[in-house]
Coordinates of C-alpha atoms and ligand atoms in Angstrom, one line a residue:
X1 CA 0.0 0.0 0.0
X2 CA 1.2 3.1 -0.9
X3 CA 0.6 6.3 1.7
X4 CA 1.8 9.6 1.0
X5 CA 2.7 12.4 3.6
X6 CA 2.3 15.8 2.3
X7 CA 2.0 19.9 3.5
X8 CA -0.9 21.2 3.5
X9 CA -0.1 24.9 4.2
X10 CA 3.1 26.8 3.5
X11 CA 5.7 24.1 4.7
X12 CA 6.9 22.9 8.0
X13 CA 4.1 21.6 9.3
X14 CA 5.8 18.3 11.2
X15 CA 5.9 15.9 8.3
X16 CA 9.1 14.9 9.2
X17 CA 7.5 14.3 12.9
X18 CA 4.4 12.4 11.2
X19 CA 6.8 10.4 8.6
X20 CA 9.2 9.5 11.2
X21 CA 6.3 8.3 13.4
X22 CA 4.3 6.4 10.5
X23 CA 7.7 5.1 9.4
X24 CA 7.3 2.2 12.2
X25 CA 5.1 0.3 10.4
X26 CA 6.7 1.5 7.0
X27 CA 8.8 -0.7 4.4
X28 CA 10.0 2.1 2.6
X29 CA 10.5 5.8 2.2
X30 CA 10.8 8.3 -0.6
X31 CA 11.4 11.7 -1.4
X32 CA 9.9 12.6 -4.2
X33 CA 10.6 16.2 -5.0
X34 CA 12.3 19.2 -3.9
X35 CA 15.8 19.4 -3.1
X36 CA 18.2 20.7 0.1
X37 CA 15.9 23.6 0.5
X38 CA 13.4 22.9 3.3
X39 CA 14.6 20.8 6.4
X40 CA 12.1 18.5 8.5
X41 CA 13.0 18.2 12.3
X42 CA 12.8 14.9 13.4
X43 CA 13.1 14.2 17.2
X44 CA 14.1 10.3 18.3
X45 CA 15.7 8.3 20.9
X46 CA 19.0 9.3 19.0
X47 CA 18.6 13.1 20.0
X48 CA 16.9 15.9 17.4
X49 CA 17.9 15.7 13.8
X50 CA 17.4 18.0 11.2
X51 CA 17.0 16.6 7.8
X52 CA 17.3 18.4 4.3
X53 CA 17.7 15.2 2.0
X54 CA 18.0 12.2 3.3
X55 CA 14.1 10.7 3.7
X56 CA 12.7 10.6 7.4
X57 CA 12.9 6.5 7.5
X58 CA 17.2 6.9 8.0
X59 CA 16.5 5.6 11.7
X60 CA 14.5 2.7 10.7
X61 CA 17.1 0.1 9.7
X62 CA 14.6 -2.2 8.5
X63 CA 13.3 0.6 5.9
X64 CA 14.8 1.0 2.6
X65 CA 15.1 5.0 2.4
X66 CA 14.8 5.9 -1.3
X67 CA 15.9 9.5 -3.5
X68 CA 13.1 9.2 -6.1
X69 CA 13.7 10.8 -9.5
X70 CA 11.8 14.3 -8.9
X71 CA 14.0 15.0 -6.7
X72 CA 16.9 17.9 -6.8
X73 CA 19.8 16.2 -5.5
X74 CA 22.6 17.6 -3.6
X75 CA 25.3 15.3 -3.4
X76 CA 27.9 16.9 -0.9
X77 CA 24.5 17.7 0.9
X78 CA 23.1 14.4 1.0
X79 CA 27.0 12.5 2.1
X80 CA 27.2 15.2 4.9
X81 CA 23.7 14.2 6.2
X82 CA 24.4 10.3 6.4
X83 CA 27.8 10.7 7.7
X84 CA 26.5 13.3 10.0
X85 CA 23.4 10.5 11.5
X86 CA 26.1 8.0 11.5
X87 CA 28.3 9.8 14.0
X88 CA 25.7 10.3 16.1
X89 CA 25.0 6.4 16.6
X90 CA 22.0 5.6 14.0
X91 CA 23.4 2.6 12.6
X92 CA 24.0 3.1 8.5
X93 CA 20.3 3.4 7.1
X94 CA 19.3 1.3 3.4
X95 CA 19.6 4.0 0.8
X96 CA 18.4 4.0 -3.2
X97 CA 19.1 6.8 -5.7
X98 CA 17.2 6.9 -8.7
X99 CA 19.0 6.5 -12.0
X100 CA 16.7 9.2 -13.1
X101 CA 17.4 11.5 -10.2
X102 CA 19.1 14.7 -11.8
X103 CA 22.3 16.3 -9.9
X104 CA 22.2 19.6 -8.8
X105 CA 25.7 21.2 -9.7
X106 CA 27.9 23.9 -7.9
X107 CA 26.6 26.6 -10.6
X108 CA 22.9 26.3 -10.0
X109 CA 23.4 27.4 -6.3
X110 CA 25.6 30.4 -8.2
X111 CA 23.6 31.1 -10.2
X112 CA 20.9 31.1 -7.5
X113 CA 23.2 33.1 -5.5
X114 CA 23.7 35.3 -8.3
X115 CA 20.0 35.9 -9.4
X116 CA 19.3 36.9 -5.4
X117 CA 22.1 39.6 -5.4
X118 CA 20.7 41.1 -9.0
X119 CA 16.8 41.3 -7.8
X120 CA 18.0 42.3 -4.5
X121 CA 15.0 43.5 -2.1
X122 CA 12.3 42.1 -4.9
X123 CA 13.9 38.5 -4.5
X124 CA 11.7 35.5 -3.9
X125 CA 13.6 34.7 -0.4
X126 CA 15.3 31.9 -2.3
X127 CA 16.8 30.0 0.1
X128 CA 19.7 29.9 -2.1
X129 CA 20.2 26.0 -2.4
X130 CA 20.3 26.5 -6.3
X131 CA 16.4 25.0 -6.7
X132 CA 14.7 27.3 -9.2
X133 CA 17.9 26.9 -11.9
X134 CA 18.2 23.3 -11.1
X135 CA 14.5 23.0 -12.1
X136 CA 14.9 25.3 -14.8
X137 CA 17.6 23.0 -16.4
X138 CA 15.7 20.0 -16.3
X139 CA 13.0 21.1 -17.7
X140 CA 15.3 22.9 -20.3
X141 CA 16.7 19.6 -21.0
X142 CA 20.0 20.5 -19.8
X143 CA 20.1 19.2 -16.4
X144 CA 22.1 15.8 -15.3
X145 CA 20.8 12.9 -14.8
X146 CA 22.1 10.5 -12.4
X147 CA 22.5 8.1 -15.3
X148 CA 24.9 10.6 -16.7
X149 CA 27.4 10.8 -14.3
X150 CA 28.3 7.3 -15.2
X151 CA 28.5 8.5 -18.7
X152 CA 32.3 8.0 -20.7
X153 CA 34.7 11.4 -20.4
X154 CA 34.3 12.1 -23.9
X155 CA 30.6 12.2 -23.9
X156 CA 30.7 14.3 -20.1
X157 CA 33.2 16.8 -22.2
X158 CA 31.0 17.2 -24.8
X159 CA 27.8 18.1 -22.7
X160 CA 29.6 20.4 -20.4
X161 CA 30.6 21.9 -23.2
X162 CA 26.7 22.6 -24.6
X163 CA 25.5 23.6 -21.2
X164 CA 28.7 26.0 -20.6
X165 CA 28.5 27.6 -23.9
X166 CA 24.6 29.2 -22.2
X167 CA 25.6 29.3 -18.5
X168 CA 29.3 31.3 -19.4
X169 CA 27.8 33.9 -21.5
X170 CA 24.8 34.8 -18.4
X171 CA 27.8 34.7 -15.6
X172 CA 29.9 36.8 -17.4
X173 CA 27.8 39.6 -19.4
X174 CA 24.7 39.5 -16.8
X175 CA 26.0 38.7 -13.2
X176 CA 29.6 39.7 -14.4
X177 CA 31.3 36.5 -12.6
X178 CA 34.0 33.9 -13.9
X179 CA 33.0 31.5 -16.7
X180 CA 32.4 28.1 -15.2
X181 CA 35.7 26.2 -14.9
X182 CA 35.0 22.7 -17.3
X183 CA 37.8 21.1 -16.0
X184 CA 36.7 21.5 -12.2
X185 CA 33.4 21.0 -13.4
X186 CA 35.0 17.3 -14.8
X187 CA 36.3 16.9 -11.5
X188 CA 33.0 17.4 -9.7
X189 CA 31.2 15.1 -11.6
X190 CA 33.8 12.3 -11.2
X191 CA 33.7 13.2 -7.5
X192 CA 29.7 12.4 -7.2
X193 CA 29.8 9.9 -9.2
X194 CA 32.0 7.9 -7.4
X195 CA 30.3 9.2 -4.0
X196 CA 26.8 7.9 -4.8
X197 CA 27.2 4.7 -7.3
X198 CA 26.9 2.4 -4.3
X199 CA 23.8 3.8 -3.6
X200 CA 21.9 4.1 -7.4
X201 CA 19.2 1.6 -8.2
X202 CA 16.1 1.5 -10.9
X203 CA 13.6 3.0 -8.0
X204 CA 10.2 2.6 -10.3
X205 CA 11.2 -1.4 -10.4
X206 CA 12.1 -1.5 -7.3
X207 CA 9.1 -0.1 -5.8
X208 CA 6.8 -1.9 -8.8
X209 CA 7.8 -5.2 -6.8
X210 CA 7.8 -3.8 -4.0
X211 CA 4.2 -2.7 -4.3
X212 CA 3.5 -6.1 -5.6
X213 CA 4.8 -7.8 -2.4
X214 CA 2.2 -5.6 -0.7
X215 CA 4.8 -3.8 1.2
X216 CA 3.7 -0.7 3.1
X217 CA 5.5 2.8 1.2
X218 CA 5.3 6.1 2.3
X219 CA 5.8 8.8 -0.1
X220 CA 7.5 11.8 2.0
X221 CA 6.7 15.3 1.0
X222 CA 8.6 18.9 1.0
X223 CA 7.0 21.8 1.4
X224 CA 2.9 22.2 1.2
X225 CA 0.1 22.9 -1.4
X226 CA 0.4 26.5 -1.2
X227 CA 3.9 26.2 -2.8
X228 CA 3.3 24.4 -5.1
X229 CA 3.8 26.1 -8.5
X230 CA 0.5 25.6 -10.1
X231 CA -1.6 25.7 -7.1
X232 CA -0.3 27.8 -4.5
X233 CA 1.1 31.7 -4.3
X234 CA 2.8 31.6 -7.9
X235 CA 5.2 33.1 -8.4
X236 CA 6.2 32.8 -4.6
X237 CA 6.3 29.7 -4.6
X238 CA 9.0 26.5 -5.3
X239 CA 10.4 24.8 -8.4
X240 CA 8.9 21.3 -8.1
X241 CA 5.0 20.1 -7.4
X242 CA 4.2 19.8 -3.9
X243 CA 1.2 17.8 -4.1
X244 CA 0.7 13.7 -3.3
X245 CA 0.1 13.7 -7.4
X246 CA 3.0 13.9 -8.0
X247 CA 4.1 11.6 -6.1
X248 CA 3.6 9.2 -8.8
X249 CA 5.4 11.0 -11.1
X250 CA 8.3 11.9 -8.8
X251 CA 8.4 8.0 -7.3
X252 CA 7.6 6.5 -10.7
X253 CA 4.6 4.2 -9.6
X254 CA 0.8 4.1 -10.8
X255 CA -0.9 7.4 -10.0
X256 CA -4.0 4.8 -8.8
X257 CA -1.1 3.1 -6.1
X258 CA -1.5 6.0 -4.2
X259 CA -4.5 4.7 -1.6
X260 CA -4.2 7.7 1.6
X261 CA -2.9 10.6 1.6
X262 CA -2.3 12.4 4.8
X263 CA -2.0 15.9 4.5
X264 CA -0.4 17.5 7.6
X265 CA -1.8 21.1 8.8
X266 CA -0.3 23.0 11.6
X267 CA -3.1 23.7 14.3
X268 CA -1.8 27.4 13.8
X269 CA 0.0 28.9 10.5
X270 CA 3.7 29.8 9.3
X271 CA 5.5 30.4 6.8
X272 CA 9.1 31.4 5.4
X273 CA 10.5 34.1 2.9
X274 CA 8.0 36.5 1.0
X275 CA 4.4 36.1 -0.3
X276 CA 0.8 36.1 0.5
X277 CA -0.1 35.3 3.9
X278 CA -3.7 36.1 4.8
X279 CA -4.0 35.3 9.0
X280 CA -0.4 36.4 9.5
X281 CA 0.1 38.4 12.6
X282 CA 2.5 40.7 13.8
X283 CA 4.4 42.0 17.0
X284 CA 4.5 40.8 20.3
X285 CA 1.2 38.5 19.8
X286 CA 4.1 37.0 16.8
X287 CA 6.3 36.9 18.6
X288 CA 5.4 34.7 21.1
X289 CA 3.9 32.8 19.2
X290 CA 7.0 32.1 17.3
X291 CA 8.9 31.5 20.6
X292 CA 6.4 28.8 22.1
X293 CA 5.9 27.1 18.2
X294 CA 7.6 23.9 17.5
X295 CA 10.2 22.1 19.0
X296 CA 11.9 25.4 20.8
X297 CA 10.8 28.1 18.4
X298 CA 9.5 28.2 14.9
X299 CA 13.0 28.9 12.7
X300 CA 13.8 27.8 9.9
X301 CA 15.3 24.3 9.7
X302 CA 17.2 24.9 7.1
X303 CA 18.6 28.8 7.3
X304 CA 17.9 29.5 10.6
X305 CA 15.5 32.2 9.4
X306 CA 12.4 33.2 11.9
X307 CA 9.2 31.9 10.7
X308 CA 6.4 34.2 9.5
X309 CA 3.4 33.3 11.7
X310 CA -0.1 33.1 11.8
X311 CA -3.2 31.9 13.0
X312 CA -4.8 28.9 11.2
X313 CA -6.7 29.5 8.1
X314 CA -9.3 27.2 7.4
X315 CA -9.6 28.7 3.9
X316 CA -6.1 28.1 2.8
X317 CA -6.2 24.6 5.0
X318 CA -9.5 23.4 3.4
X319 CA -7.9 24.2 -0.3
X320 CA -4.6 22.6 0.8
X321 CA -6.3 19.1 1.7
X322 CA -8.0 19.4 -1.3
X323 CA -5.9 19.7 -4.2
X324 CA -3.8 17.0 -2.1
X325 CA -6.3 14.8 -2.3
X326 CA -6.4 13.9 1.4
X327 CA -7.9 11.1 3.2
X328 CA -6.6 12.2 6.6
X329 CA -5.5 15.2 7.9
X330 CA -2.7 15.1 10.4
X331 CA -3.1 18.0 13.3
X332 CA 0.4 18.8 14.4
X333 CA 2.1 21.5 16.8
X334 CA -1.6 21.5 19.1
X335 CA 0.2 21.5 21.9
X336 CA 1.9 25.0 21.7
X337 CA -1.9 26.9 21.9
X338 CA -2.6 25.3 25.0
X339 CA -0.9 29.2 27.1
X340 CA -4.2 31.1 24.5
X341 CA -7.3 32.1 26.6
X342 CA -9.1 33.0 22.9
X343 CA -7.6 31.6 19.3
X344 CA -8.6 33.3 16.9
X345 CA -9.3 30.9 13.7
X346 CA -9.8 32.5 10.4
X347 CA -12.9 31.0 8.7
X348 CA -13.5 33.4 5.7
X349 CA -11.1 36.1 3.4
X350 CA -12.8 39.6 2.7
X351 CA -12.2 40.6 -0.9
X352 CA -13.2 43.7 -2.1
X353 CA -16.3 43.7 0.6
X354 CA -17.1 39.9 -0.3
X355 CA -16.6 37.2 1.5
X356 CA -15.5 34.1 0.3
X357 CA -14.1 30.5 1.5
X358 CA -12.6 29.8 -1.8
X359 CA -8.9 30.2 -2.1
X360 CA -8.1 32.9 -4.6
X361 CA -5.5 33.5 -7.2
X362 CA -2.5 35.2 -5.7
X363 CA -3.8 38.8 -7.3
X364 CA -7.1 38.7 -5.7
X365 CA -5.0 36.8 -2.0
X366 CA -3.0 40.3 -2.1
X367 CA -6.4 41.8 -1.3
X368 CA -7.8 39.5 0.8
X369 CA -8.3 40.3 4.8
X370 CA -8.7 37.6 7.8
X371 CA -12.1 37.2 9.0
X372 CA -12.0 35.8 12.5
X373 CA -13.7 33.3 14.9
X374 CA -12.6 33.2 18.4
X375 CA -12.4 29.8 19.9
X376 CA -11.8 29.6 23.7
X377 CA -8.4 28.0 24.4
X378 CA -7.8 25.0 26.8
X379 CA -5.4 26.4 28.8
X380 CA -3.3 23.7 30.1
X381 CA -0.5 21.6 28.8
X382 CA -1.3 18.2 26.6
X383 CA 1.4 16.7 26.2
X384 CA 1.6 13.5 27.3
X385 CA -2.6 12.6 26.5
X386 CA -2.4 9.6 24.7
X387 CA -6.1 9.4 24.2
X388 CA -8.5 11.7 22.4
X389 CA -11.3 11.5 25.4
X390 CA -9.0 13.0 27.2
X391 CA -8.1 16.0 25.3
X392 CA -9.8 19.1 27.1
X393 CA -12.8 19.3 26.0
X394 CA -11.6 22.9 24.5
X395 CA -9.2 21.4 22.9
X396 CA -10.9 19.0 21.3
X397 CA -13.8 22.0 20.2
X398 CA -10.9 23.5 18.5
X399 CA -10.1 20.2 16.3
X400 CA -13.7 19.3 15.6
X401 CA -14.5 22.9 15.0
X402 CA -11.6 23.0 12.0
X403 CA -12.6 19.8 11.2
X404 CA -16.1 21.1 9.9
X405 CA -14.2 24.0 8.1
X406 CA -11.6 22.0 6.3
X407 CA -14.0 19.0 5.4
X408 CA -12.1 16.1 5.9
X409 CA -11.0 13.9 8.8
X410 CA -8.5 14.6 11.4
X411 CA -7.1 11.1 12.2
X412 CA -3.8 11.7 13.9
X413 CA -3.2 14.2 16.9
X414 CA 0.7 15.5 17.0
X415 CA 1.2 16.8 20.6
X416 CA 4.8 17.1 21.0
X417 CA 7.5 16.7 19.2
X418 CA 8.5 13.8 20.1
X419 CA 8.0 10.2 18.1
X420 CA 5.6 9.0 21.3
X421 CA 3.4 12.4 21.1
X422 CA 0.6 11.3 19.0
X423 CA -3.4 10.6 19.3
X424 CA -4.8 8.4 16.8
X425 CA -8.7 9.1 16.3
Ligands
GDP1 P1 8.4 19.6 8.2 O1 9.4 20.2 7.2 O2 7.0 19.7 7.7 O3 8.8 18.3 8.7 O4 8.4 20.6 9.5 P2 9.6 21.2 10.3 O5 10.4 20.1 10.9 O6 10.3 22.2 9.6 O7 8.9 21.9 11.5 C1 8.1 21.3 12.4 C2 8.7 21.7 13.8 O8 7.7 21.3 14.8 C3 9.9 20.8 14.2 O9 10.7 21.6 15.1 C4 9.3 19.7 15.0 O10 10.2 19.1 15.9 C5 8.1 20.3 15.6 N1 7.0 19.5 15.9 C6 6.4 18.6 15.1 N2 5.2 18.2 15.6 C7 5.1 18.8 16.8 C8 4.1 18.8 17.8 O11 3.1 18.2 17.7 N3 4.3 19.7 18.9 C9 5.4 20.5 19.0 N4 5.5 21.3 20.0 N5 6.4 20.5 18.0 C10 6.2 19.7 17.0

């Protein structure tokens, strides 16, 4: 059976927490897009990881953790991350990279560097990992593909020397930088080729067996819906498709394979680098917010950065499950409301005098104001409930309250950050 664990909001909503839980009945799990970009925080009995490439099954020996062809892949990125789980104790986890993976190179995160520096305070809040020009490659059909790497030197030489001929001419006469080196670039490509060929497998086979063995798989996603670059806050949004759909694609398995899809919400809202944000709040209200949120305080996993935040938005939340496609929501971070005597919940956007529920375009969302509902908080601490009863019966208002909103069923209870912290419903 194949599950998929996806964002339903703007990213970082636990589902590194909610994979790493569901992991322990899991037989495999993939990444399926996105690169080094976004981190998940994972917290074990090993201590509190934080994760930019290597899937959330690593501390599961029995799991075979896979790199799945949609994927943007950071080699020295992904060897740091293993070698750094491994000198913390976590025995060597089971690793697949697809064939068809492509390889993000040292001049997409230039170049990404580069493109930041020109746009300057209009910049997408790129988190610089070299995503939107790795993307842009790949669909220009000059990216490389794992398979590549393996390719003879003659044959590397000659497509360095096509994709140089473009890349040379930008960093020199737009960014005014170096050409690109083609014999360090050789080098490079030598490097991660012999760094990951242990590790590089046919995935789609693997997990077309593996599906008809009836093994469990768990698809693992990056971000959430509203980054997703059809569906969400275009253009601020990322490079690859965030939703379970394209899990398929990004996995290679049968789109039909993919039987529950939990889409994970935060029971409040946050969000990093720039874009529409309806229920985003300010200050000291923010700002404690931000220092209560997550596992000790909402930053960035990745960059450090301080999390925009928010309270939750059932309009965005009830889009967000739906173009996911979910059969389950997962309610994380619950526990961090439990100091609010009201939380506010915003139920409807005000457009031009009209209210709607319906998730605009982002032209229309730049308009749009909060309109609130004020639940009354629980006031107490729940961490530790291992039952739903005996969530406060505030608390458990709140869930069945969004619920309602978002129209589909909140299954699983995150209340802590811990791997134990959960409620099944
Ligand atoms: P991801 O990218 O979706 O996996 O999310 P992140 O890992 O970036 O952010 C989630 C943060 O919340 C991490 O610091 C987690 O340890 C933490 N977390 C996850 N679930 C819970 C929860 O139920 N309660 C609390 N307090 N923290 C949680």
């Amino acid at each position: 059976m194949v599950k998929a664990v996806v964002g339903a909001n703007w990213g970082d909503e636990g589902k590194g927490k909610i994979t790493d839980t569901l992991a322990d009945q899991a037989d495999v799990v993939i990444r399926f897009q996105g690169g080094a970009n976004a981190g998940h925080t994972i917290v074990n009995s090993y201590g509190k990881f934080a994760l930019h490439t290597v899937p959330s099954g690593v501390f599961h020996q029995r799991i075979m953790n896979i790199i799945g062809n949609g994927v943007a892949l950071n080699i020295p990125i992904l060897m740091k991350e293993l070698a750094g789980i491994e000198e913390r104790g976590v025995p060597a986890p089971q690793l697949m990279i697809s064939d068809r993976c492509q390889v993000v190179m040292p001049y997409h995160i230039l170049f990404d560097a580069c493109e930041e520096e020109r746009l300057a305070g209009k910049s997408f809040g790129s988190t610089q990992s070299g995503i939107a020009p790795f993307y842009s490659d790949k669909y220009a059909k000059v990216g490389w593909q794992v398979s590549e790497l393996f390719m003879d030197d003659s044959e590397i030489r000659e497509k360095i020397d096509r994709v140089c001929v473009q890349k040379d001419i930008l960093l020199t006469q737009l960014y005014h930088r170096d050409p690109i080196d083609r014999e360090a670039l050789l080098e490079t490509i030598h490097e991660y080729r012999d760094r990951i060929a242990p590790y590089v497998g046919d995935v789609s086979a693997y997990l077309g067996k593996a599906i008809a063995e009836g093994k469990t798989i768990l698809l693992e996603g990056q971000l959430g819906t509203l980054k997703d670059p059809d569906h969400g806050i275009y253009p601020m949004v990322t490079s690859s498709s965030t939703l379970a759909a394209f899990g398929a694609i990004g996995a290679g398995i049968p789109p039909y394979e993919i039987k529950q899809i939990i889409a994970v919400n935060k029971a409040y809202s946050s969000a990093v680098g720039a874009g529409e944000f309806v229920s985003e709040i300010f200050g000291e209200e923010a700002d404690e917010l931000r220092r209560r949120g997550g596992d000790g305080g909402e930053y960035g996993a990745t960059t450090g950065r301080p999390r925009r935040m928010g309270w939750y938005d059932c309009v965005a939340s009830r889009y967000g499950c739906r173009l996911q496609g979910a059969t389950d929501v997962a309610f994380t971070v619950l526990d961090v409301l439990g100091y609010l005597d009201v939380i506010p919940v915003c139920v409807a956007y005000e457009i031009d005098g009209v209210q709607t529920k319906d998730f605009p375009v982002t032209s229309l969302l730049k308009k749009a104001k909060p309109v609130y509902v004020n639940l009354p908080g629980w006031k107490c601490d729940i961490r530790g409930i291992r039952k739903y009863e005996d969530l406060p019966e505030n608390c458990r208002n709140y869930i069945e309250f969004i619920e309602a909103e978002i129209g589909c069923p909140i299954t699983i209870i995150s209340n802590g950050p811990e791997h134990h912290d959960i409620i099944y419903r």
